[in-house]
Short mmCIF file of C-alpha atoms in Angstrom, two decimals:
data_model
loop_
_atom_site.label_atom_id
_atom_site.label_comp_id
_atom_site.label_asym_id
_atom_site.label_seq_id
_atom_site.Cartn_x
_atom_site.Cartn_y
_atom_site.Cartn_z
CA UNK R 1 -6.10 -10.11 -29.64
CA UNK R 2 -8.37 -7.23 -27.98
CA UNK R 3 -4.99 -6.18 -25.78
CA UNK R 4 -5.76 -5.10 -22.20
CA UNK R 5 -9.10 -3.88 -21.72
CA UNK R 6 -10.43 -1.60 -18.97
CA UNK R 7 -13.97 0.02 -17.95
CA UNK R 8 -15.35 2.54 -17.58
CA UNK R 9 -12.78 4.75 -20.05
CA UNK R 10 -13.77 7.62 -17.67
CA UNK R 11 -15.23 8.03 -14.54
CA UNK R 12 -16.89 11.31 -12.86
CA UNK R 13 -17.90 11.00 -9.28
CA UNK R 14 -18.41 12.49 -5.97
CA UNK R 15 -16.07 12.73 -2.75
CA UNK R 16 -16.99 10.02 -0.25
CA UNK R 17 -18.49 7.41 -3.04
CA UNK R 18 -17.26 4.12 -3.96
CA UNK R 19 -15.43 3.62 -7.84
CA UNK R 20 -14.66 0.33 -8.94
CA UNK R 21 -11.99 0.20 -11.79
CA UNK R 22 -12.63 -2.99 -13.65
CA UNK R 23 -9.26 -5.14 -15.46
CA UNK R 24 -9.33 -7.86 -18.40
CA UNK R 25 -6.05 -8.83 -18.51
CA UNK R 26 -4.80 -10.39 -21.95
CA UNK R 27 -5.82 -13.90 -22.19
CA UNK R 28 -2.46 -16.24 -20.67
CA UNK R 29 -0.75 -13.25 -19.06
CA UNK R 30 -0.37 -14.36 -15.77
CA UNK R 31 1.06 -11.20 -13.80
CA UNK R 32 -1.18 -8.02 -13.72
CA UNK R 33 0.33 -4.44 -12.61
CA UNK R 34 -2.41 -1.86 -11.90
CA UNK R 35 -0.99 2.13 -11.90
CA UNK R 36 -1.92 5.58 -11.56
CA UNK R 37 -0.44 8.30 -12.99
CA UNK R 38 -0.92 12.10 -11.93
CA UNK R 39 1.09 15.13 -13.61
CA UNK R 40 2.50 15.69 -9.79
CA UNK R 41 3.77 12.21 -8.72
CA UNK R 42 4.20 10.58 -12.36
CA UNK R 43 3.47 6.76 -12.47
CA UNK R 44 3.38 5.22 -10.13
CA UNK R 45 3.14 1.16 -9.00
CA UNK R 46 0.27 0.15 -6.65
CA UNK R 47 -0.31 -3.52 -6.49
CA UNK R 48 0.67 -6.42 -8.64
CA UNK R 49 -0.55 -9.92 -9.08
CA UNK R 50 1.26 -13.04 -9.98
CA UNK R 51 -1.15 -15.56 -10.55
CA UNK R 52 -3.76 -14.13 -9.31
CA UNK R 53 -2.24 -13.72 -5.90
CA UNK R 54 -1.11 -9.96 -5.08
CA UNK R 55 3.19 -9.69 -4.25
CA UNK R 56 3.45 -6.56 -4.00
CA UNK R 57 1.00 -4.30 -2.71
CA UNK R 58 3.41 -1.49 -0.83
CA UNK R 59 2.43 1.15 -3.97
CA UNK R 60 -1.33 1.67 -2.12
CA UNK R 61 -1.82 4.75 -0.80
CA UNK R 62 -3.60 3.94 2.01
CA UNK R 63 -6.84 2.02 3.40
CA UNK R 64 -9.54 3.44 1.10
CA UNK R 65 -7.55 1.32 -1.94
CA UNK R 66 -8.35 -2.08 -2.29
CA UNK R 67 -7.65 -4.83 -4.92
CA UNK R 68 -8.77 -8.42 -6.42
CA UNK R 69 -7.91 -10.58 -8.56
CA UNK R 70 -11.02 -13.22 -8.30
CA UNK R 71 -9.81 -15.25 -11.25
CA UNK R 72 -7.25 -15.04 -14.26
CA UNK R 73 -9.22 -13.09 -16.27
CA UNK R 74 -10.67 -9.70 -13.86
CA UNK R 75 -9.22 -7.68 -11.72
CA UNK R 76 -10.46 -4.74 -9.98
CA UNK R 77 -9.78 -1.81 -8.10
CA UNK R 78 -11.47 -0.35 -5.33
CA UNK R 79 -11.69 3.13 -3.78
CA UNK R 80 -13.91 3.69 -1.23
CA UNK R 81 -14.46 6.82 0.24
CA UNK R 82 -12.84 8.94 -2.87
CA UNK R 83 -11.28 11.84 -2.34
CA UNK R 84 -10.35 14.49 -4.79
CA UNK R 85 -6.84 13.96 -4.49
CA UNK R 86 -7.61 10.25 -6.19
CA UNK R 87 -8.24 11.76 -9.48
CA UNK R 88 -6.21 10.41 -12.16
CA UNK R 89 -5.53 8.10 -14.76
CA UNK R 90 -4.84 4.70 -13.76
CA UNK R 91 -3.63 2.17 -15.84
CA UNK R 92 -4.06 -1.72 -15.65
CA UNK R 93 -1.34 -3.93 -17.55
CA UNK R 94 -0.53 -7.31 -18.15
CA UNK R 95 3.04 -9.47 -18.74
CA UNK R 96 3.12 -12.87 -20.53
CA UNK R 97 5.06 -15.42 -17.99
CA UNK R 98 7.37 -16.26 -20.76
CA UNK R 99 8.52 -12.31 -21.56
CA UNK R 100 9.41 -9.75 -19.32
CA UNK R 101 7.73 -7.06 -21.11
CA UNK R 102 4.35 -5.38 -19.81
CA UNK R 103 1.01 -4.47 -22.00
CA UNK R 104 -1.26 -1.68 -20.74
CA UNK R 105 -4.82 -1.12 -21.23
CA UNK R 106 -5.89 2.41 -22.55
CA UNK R 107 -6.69 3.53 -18.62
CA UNK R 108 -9.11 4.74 -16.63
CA UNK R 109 -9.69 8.66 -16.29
CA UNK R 110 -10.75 9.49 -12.93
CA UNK R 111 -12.35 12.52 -11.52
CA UNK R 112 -13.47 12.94 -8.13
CA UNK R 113 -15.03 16.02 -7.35
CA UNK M 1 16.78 -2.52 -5.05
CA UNK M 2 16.63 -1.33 -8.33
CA UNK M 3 16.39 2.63 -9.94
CA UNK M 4 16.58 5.00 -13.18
CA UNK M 5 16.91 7.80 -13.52
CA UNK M 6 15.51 9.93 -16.90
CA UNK M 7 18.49 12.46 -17.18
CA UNK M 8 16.03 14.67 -19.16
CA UNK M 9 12.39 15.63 -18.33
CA UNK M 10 11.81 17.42 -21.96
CA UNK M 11 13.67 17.27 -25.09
CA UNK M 12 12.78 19.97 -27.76
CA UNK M 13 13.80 19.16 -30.87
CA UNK M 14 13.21 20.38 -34.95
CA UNK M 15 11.68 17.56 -37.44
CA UNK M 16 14.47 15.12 -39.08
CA UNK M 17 17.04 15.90 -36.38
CA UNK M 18 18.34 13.51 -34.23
CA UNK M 19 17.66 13.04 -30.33
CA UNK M 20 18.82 11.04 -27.86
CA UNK M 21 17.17 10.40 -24.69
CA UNK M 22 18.97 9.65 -21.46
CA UNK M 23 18.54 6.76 -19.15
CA UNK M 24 20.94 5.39 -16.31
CA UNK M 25 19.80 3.18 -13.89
CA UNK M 26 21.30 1.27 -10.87
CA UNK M 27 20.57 -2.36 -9.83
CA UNK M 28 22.96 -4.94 -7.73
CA UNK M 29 22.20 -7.95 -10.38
CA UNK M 30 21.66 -8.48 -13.70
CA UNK M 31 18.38 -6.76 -15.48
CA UNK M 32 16.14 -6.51 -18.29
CA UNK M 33 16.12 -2.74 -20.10
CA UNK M 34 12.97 -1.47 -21.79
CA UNK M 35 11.68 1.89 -23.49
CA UNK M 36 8.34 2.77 -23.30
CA UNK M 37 6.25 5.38 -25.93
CA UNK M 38 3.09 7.29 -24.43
CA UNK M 39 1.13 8.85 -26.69
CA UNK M 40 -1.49 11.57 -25.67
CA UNK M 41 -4.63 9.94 -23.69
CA UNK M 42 -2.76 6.55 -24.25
CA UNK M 43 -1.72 3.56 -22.28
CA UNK M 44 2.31 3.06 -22.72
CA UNK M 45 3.51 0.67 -25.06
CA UNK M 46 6.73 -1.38 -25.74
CA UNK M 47 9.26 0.73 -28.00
CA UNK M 48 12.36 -1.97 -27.83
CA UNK M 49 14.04 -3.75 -24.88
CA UNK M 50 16.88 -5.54 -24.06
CA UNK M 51 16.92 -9.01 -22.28
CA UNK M 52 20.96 -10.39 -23.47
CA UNK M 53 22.93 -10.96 -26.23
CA UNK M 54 23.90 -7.83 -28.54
CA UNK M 55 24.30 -4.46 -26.66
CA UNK M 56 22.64 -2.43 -29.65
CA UNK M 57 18.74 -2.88 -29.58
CA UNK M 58 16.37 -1.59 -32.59
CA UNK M 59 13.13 -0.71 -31.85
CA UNK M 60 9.72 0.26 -33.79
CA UNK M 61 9.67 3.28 -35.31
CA UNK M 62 13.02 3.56 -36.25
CA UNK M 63 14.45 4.24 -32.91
CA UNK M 64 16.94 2.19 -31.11
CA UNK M 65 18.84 1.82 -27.71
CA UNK M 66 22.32 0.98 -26.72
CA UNK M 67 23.09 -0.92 -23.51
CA UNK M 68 26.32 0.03 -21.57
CA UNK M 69 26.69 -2.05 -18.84
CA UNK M 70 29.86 -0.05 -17.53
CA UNK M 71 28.02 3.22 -17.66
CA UNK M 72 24.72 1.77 -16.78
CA UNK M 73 22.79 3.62 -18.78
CA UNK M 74 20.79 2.18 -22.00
CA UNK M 75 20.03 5.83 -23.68
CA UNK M 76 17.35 6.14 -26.67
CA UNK M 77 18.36 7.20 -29.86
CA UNK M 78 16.84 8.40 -33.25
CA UNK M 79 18.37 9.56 -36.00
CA UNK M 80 15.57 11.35 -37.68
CA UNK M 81 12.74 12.15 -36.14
CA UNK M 82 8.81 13.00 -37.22
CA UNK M 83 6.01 15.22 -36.04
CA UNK M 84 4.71 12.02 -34.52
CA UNK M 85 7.39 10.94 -32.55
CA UNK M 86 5.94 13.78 -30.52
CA UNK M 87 4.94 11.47 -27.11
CA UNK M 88 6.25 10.48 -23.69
CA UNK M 89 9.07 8.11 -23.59
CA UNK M 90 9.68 5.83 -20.00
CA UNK M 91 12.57 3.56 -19.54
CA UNK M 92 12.63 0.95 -17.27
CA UNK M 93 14.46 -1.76 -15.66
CA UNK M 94 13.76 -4.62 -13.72
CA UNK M 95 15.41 -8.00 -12.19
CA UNK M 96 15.96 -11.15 -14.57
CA UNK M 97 13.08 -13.28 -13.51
CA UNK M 98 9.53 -13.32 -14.58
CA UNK M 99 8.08 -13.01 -11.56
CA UNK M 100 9.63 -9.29 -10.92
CA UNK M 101 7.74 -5.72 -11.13
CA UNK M 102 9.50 -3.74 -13.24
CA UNK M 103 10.94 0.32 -11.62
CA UNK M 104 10.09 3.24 -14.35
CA UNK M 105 11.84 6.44 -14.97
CA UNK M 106 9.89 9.72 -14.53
CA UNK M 107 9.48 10.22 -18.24
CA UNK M 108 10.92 12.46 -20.73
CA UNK M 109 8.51 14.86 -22.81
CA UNK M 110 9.54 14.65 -26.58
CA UNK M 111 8.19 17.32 -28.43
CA UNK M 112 9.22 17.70 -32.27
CA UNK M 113 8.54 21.14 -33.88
CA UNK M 114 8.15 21.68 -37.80
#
């Protein structure tokens, strides 16, 4: 199994443009978490999916963050304008629905300059 | 409403001694227990967990984690550790039920000098 897989690896862009994190979760995981993680505020929960259908989305900072979940395979998220204070790593991960356990993907390293 | 708290942020310790790392948490039912590993530029991954049954949990690696349900902490413990246990650890807790999010700690820095 590939494991969780997530694109691009890293991610250089501009204040004010659009970046669209992209999410493959493993195949028959049917809950996907998606994080960020900064040295200042640790990691940290933004939205999760169960069954494609978000529960939880209180973690999102604000507005400019936006999630899908079109099907049971891709997820992605959305920033739109980003700021500098965005920059991070953010992680996607996946949890079977038999286990309770979750699998991440290698992240996404953003920089917004 | 669910919590844990990582008692330690960094843990120094010298190669083939043994550490313990700290984790209580707090949670008005029944949960599910897990320790996470970080490596450097790495997504976490599953060290051990506990779901029921036997209070002592062995992990990968060597390392293993006791649950105390009257203390309610579940702390992480190795015996002898490597260069290479050098990493991040996370606990984390969450409700009984698959359909739950699970609450992490703030991570404790492991560092293992020769």
């Amino acid at each position: 199994d590939a494991g969780v897989i997530q694109s691009p690896r890293h991610e250089v862009t501009e204040m004010g443009q659009e970046v669209t994190l992209r999410c493959k979760p493993i195949s028959g995981h049917n809950s996907l978490f998606w994080y960020r993680q900064t040295m200042m505020r640790g990691l940290e929960l933004l939205i999760y999916f169960n069954n494609n259908v978000p529960i939880d989305d209180s973690g999102m900072p604000e507005d400019r963050f936006s999630a899908k979940m079109p099907n049971a395979s891709f997820s992605t998220l959305k920033i739109q304008p980003s700021e500098p204070r965005d920059s991070a790593v953010y992680f996607c991960a996946s949890r079977p629905n038999y286990g309770n356990e979750q699998f991440f993907g290698p992240g996404t390293r953003l920089t917004v300059l | 409403a669910q919590s844990v708290t990582q008692l330690d942020s960094q843990v120094p310790v010298f190669e083939e001694a043994p550490v313990e790392l700290r984790c209580n948490y707090s949670s008005s039912v029944s949960v599910y227990l897990f320790w996470y590993v970080q490596y450097p530029n790495q997504g976490l991954q599953l060290l051990l967990k506990y779901l029921s049954g036997s209070t002592l949990v062995k992990g990968i690696n060597g390392f293993e984690a006791e649950f105390n349900k009257s203390q309610t902490s579940f702390h992480l413990r190795k015996p002898s550790v490597h260069i290479s246990d050098t990493a991040e650890y996370f606990c984390a807790v969450s409700h009984n039920t698959n359909a739950g999010k699970s609450t992490f700690g703030d991570g404790t820095t492991l560092t293992v000098k020769p």
